[in-house]
Amino acid sequence: MTESSQQHFYRNDGNKFTDVSDKAGVVTMGYCLSAAAADYNNDGFMDLYVCNDYHVPDCYYINNGDGTFTDKFDEFFKHSSTNSMGSDVADVNNDGWSDLITVDMLSESPRRYMSLMGPKDYDYTMVGIKNGYKHQYMKNNLQMNLGNGHFSDLSYLYGVAKSDWSWSPILSDFNDDGFVDLFISNGYYRDVTNLDFILYQSRYEQQQKQGLTHEQLLKKLPFEKIQNFFFLNNAGQGFTNRAAEVGLDDLSSSTGSAVGDLNGDGRFDLVVCNQGEKPFIYKNVNTMNNYLNVQCRGEKNQNHFGIGCQLIAEDSVGKVRKFEIQPSKGYQSSSEPTVHIGMGSKSELKKLTVVWPNGQSQVLTDIKVNQTLTIKSTDATNPFNWASYNNHDKSQYFVENSAQWNLNFTHKEQENPDFKREPLLPHRYTTLGPGMASADVNGDGTVDVFIGNARESGGSTLFLQENNAVGKLIAAKTQPWKSLDVDVMGALFFDADGDNDQDLYVAVGGSEFSWPSNKYEHKLYSNDGKGNFAESKGTLPGVISSASSVTSADFDEDGDLDLFVSGRIMPGNWPALGVRSYLLQNNGGKFKDVTTALAPDLENAGMICSAVFSDFNGDGKLDLAVANHNDATASVLPGKGSGTFAPKVDYPTSGGPFSVAIAFSPASTVTMPGVLALTTRASICCARSRVSSCAGKASLRPTPPG
C-alpha cells in the first residue's frame, strides 16, 4: 500500500479545506469506495464508517468530540464485507438507532456464483487474520445497531446478503409504510472475476505469440446485464426482493444511485446511473400511504441544508424512529437533503424533535401529514439530552453478574481446519459449543450449573451453588467428565434411574475426529443424591453420534423419563445423508434404542439441531417437534400413545433453523404423565421461522417469518 492509497480527512476552515488526517486520527490506507457518516452511538457527534475494497479492512471511526477520531472496529464489529463498496445508514427496525449496510459482490444466482471468483479460501483468510486483518466475508453486511455500541450482522437473517456485484445501496421508505426499504444497484461492465476468463488470461503469453493484443484480450471479457434489487421491508423483521413487482427489474449494469422528489409530489423518486447507457429515472407512483418531508435550513448561509441534523419522530405511544440528514450515500452519489418519513395510514405525527449538530434542539407536535416542513436553526434553543434519549425504550431485565457468583470458567476453542478437510461445509462444526445444563443436583435448594467443554480445553465443569446470601458457584470436587476430549454439544439433567435426584446425560459432537470414532460415544453420569457423579456404564445402548441436543419426556407413558438425542452431522462426510437421531426408551434406568420400532423417520432424519416434546394437537399424546437445519423445515411427529409416533409432517421455514421452542396460549391445561401442565394449544417457534397450530387441530400451518 502506497501513500497514494491513503484517504484524506479535510477540515472546513471557512474559506478553504485543510488536510487534518493525521491530527484527527483518520488515517486510512486502502481502496476506499464510500464512507457513511452518522451518529451511530447517539452522543451528538458524527462518527464515520469507511468502506475499503479488496480485502483491506473497513474502519469505524468514533468521534471523540474534540476534532479527533478513534478506530474502534475491532471492539464493536465482528466482521465486515471483503470488498466493501457502497454503504448507507438508516434506522431499519425503528428502534431509534442508526443501522448500517455495506454491499459486496456475492451472487444470488447459482450459475453466476459458480462462474465468478468466489470468497477467499481458508488459508488466505487465516493468513490475513494472523497478520492483523479483520474477519471479512464476501457478502453484503446489514449491521444492526444493538444500542450498546455494538453491531450484529443480520444480512442472512434479513435476506439481503446476496445481490451480485453491488455498488449503491439506498435506504428509504419508498412505499411510505413507516419502514425504510432497500434498493441496491448492481452490475459490472466486464466480469473481470469470470473464472473462464481468468484461465484464458493465464495463457496470455501464448495468445500474444499468436498476435493477440492487450486491447483484443480485454474485449473478450464477458459482459452480462443483470437486474437491480429492491428489498421491501417486512415491518423491521426482514426484507423481500420485490424488484419485478415494483417495476425495477430492468436489465442493466448499474452503479451510482440517488433519491429525491423530482416532480414535487412529496414521494421520493429514484435515479440510477448505468455504464455505457442512459440512466434510469423511476417515478414513485405509490399513493397508498401518507408521508411527511422535513427540510432543515441553517442560519446566515452556514450549513444551509442542515447536514448532520438528527430527527426523532415519535408516535402517540412513544415509539421512536431516527433520521439523519446525510445526502452522501450509496456509491459516489448524493441524494436530496430532505428527511422523508413514511406515515402509513396515520394522519399526523405526534412529536418531532430536531437536533442540530451544535446540540441545540426544537420540538414540534401534532404535525399534519402529506406536507413539507422547513425547520430553521434559529428556532433551536434547547440543549438535547442524548443520555436520556438512549434510555427511552430500554427495560433492563438482566444484569451480568458472573463476578458476584464467582463463575470461573472460560470457553476456549482450538483451531481446526474444518474447511480444508471439507471444502463444501457451509459452517464450521468444531466451534458450536458448549452445551450447558442447570438443576439442583445436591438437594440444597439452589440451582447448580454444568458447562461443557471444547476439545483440549481443560474439561467440562460442574459448579455447585453455595446455599447462602451470596450464592457463589464453586467447582465440584468430583468431575468425572474431565477426561472427555471432545466437544460437549448437549447436556441434560434428569432423573434417569427413578431415585429422585438429577442425573446427567452428556451429548458429544463436533467434527474433530474422523467418522466413525468412539470419541463420539455419549455418556450418562449417575448422581448419588449429594451432587457426586460417576459414569453409569452399560445403561446406554452405545449411542455414537455427533449430536446437537438431548431432551427428555415420558413418551411411552410408563412413568419414567425417556430421551430423544438429535444427530447433527456425520463428521468428514458433508453433505452425506444418513445422519441418525435416537429415541431412547427408559426401562428401569437402562435405555433401549427404539428408533427403528417407534419412529423410523428419525433413523436418517438429517441435521436436527434442536427438538422439543409437547402436545400440539390436543389429543393428550406427546408429539415431537424438531428443527431441520439442512432442509429448512420444522417437522412434527404426532404421538400415537405408548411411545409410538406417526410419520413426520414437514413445514417449510424461511431459512435453516437452529433451534426450536414452544409457547403456550392461555388455554385450558391437561396434565400428562411426566409432563407438567401442557396446554391444548401450543406454538412452535424456530430461530429463523415460525409454524403454529390451532387448538384441537391435528395439522399445523406455516406462518410468515418473524
Tab-separated table of N, CA and C in Angstrom, residues 486-490 505-511 513-523 541-550 564-571 578-582 584 593 602-603 606-608:
chain	number	residue	atom	x	y	z
A	486	VAL	N	-13.484	-34.182	23.677
A	486	VAL	CA	-14.347	-33.948	22.543
A	486	VAL	C	-15.326	-32.844	22.909
A	487	ASP	N	-15.914	-32.192	21.910
A	487	ASP	CA	-16.868	-31.124	22.161
A	487	ASP	C	-18.123	-31.671	22.846
A	488	VAL	N	-18.537	-31.029	23.933
A	488	VAL	CA	-19.811	-31.332	24.577
A	488	VAL	C	-20.856	-30.387	23.999
A	489	MET	N	-21.772	-30.926	23.202
A	489	MET	CA	-22.756	-30.110	22.495
A	489	MET	C	-24.083	-29.997	23.229
A	490	GLY	N	-24.457	-31.053	23.935
A	490	GLY	CA	-25.718	-31.037	24.658
A	490	GLY	C	-25.560	-31.633	26.040
A	505	TYR	N	-26.966	-36.472	31.406
A	505	TYR	CA	-26.661	-37.020	30.083
A	505	TYR	C	-25.793	-36.014	29.344
A	506	VAL	N	-24.688	-36.492	28.764
A	506	VAL	CA	-23.774	-35.653	28.008
A	506	VAL	C	-23.779	-36.106	26.556
A	507	ALA	N	-24.233	-35.220	25.651
A	507	ALA	CA	-24.251	-35.482	24.218
A	507	ALA	C	-23.048	-34.797	23.579
A	508	VAL	N	-22.182	-35.565	22.966
A	508	VAL	CA	-20.970	-35.019	22.370
A	508	VAL	C	-21.199	-34.745	20.890
A	509	GLY	N	-20.294	-33.924	20.317
A	509	GLY	CA	-20.440	-33.562	18.917
A	509	GLY	C	-19.160	-32.991	18.357
A	510	GLY	N	-19.324	-32.052	17.411
A	510	GLY	CA	-18.160	-31.509	16.727
A	510	GLY	C	-17.765	-32.373	15.552
A	511	SER	N	-16.616	-32.072	14.967
A	511	SER	CA	-16.137	-32.849	13.817
A	511	SER	C	-14.622	-32.960	13.796
A	513	PHE	N	-12.798	-35.446	14.863
A	513	PHE	CA	-12.335	-36.799	14.633
A	513	PHE	C	-13.022	-37.408	13.418
A	514	SER	N	-12.301	-38.283	12.733
A	514	SER	CA	-12.856	-38.957	11.571
A	514	SER	C	-14.003	-39.864	11.998
A	515	TRP	N	-14.947	-40.046	11.060
A	515	TRP	CA	-16.116	-40.863	11.335
A	515	TRP	C	-15.963	-42.256	10.717
A	516	PRO	N	-16.335	-43.311	11.433
A	516	PRO	CA	-16.829	-43.310	12.821
A	516	PRO	C	-15.694	-43.351	13.821
A	517	SER	N	-15.960	-42.905	15.045
A	517	SER	CA	-14.965	-42.900	16.103
A	517	SER	C	-15.661	-43.047	17.451
A	518	ASN	N	-15.083	-43.819	18.327
A	518	ASN	CA	-15.629	-43.970	19.674
A	518	ASN	C	-15.546	-42.682	20.481
A	519	LYS	N	-14.803	-41.698	19.961
A	519	LYS	CA	-14.756	-40.394	20.621
A	519	LYS	C	-16.154	-39.771	20.704
A	520	TYR	N	-17.043	-40.136	19.797
A	520	TYR	CA	-18.391	-39.572	19.746
A	520	TYR	C	-19.393	-40.392	20.560
A	521	GLU	N	-18.920	-41.231	21.462
A	521	GLU	CA	-19.828	-42.003	22.294
A	521	GLU	C	-20.374	-41.138	23.428
A	522	HIS	N	-21.703	-41.133	23.583
A	522	HIS	CA	-22.360	-40.331	24.604
A	522	HIS	C	-22.226	-40.991	25.975
A	523	LYS	N	-22.395	-40.169	27.024
A	523	LYS	CA	-22.175	-40.641	28.380
A	523	LYS	C	-23.369	-40.303	29.269
A	541	PRO	N	-27.286	-47.665	25.146
A	541	PRO	CA	-27.104	-48.701	24.122
A	541	PRO	C	-26.005	-48.367	23.115
A	542	GLY	N	-24.904	-47.774	23.576
A	542	GLY	CA	-23.824	-47.446	22.662
A	542	GLY	C	-24.190	-46.367	21.664
A	543	VAL	N	-24.654	-45.223	22.175
A	543	VAL	CA	-25.017	-44.099	21.315
A	543	VAL	C	-23.743	-43.417	20.831
A	544	ILE	N	-23.460	-43.524	19.545
A	544	ILE	CA	-22.297	-42.880	18.928
A	544	ILE	C	-22.818	-41.933	17.861
A	545	SER	N	-22.662	-40.645	18.120
A	545	SER	CA	-23.265	-39.644	17.252
A	545	SER	C	-22.623	-38.297	17.490
A	546	SER	N	-22.420	-37.529	16.411
A	546	SER	CA	-22.064	-36.120	16.551
A	546	SER	C	-23.371	-35.358	16.656
A	547	ALA	N	-23.788	-35.128	17.890
A	547	ALA	CA	-25.133	-34.656	18.175
A	547	ALA	C	-25.163	-33.160	18.412
A	548	SER	N	-26.376	-32.639	18.585
A	548	SER	CA	-26.557	-31.223	18.868
A	548	SER	C	-27.318	-30.974	20.154
A	549	SER	N	-28.213	-31.893	20.551
A	549	SER	CA	-29.012	-31.648	21.747
A	549	SER	C	-29.603	-32.950	22.260
A	550	VAL	N	-30.105	-32.900	23.473
A	550	VAL	CA	-30.811	-34.014	24.079
A	550	VAL	C	-31.959	-33.452	24.897
A	564	PHE	N	-34.751	-38.187	23.720
A	564	PHE	CA	-34.522	-38.012	22.291
A	564	PHE	C	-33.189	-37.295	22.113
A	565	VAL	N	-32.297	-37.873	21.315
A	565	VAL	CA	-30.981	-37.308	21.039
A	565	VAL	C	-30.928	-36.941	19.567
A	566	SER	N	-30.711	-35.677	19.264
A	566	SER	CA	-30.732	-35.198	17.884
A	566	SER	C	-29.343	-35.258	17.262
A	567	GLY	N	-29.216	-36.016	16.173
A	567	GLY	CA	-27.963	-36.073	15.433
A	567	GLY	C	-27.806	-34.861	14.538
A	568	ARG	N	-26.588	-34.352	14.442
A	568	ARG	CA	-26.359	-33.138	13.674
A	568	ARG	C	-25.604	-33.378	12.378
A	569	ILE	N	-24.434	-34.000	12.434
A	569	ILE	CA	-23.634	-34.206	11.237
A	569	ILE	C	-22.970	-35.569	11.279
A	570	MET	N	-22.434	-35.980	10.150
A	570	MET	CA	-21.559	-37.128	10.062
A	570	MET	C	-20.169	-36.583	9.755
A	571	PRO	N	-19.310	-36.444	10.758
A	571	PRO	CA	-18.028	-35.747	10.582
A	571	PRO	C	-17.215	-36.272	9.406
A	578	GLY	N	-27.975	-39.606	5.904
A	578	GLY	CA	-27.901	-40.710	6.843
A	578	GLY	C	-27.505	-40.323	8.252
A	579	VAL	N	-27.576	-39.026	8.594
A	579	VAL	CA	-27.293	-38.614	9.965
A	579	VAL	C	-28.415	-39.127	10.858
A	580	ARG	N	-28.056	-39.870	11.893
A	580	ARG	CA	-29.022	-40.577	12.710
A	580	ARG	C	-29.339	-39.848	14.001
A	581	SER	N	-30.621	-39.855	14.379
A	581	SER	CA	-31.053	-39.423	15.698
A	581	SER	C	-31.575	-40.638	16.461
A	582	TYR	N	-31.762	-40.475	17.784
A	582	TYR	CA	-32.101	-41.614	18.624
A	582	TYR	C	-33.315	-41.336	19.501
A	584	LEU	N	-34.588	-43.044	22.822
A	584	LEU	CA	-34.090	-43.959	23.833
A	584	LEU	C	-35.164	-44.168	24.891
A	593	ASP	N	-32.530	-48.451	22.492
A	593	ASP	CA	-32.728	-47.733	21.232
A	593	ASP	C	-33.976	-48.274	20.545
A	602	LEU	N	-36.787	-41.034	12.061
A	602	LEU	CA	-35.654	-40.407	12.735
A	602	LEU	C	-34.329	-41.114	12.468
A	603	GLU	N	-34.370	-42.266	11.802
A	603	GLU	CA	-33.137	-43.003	11.562
A	603	GLU	C	-32.204	-42.242	10.637
A	606	GLY	N	-31.365	-36.546	9.108
A	606	GLY	CA	-30.528	-35.437	8.696
A	606	GLY	C	-30.134	-34.544	9.844
A	607	MET	N	-29.817	-33.324	9.565
A	607	MET	CA	-29.265	-32.406	10.549
A	607	MET	C	-30.367	-31.809	11.424
A	608	ILE	N	-30.617	-32.446	12.546
A	608	ILE	CA	-31.562	-31.918	13.526
A	608	ILE	C	-30.774	-31.153	14.576
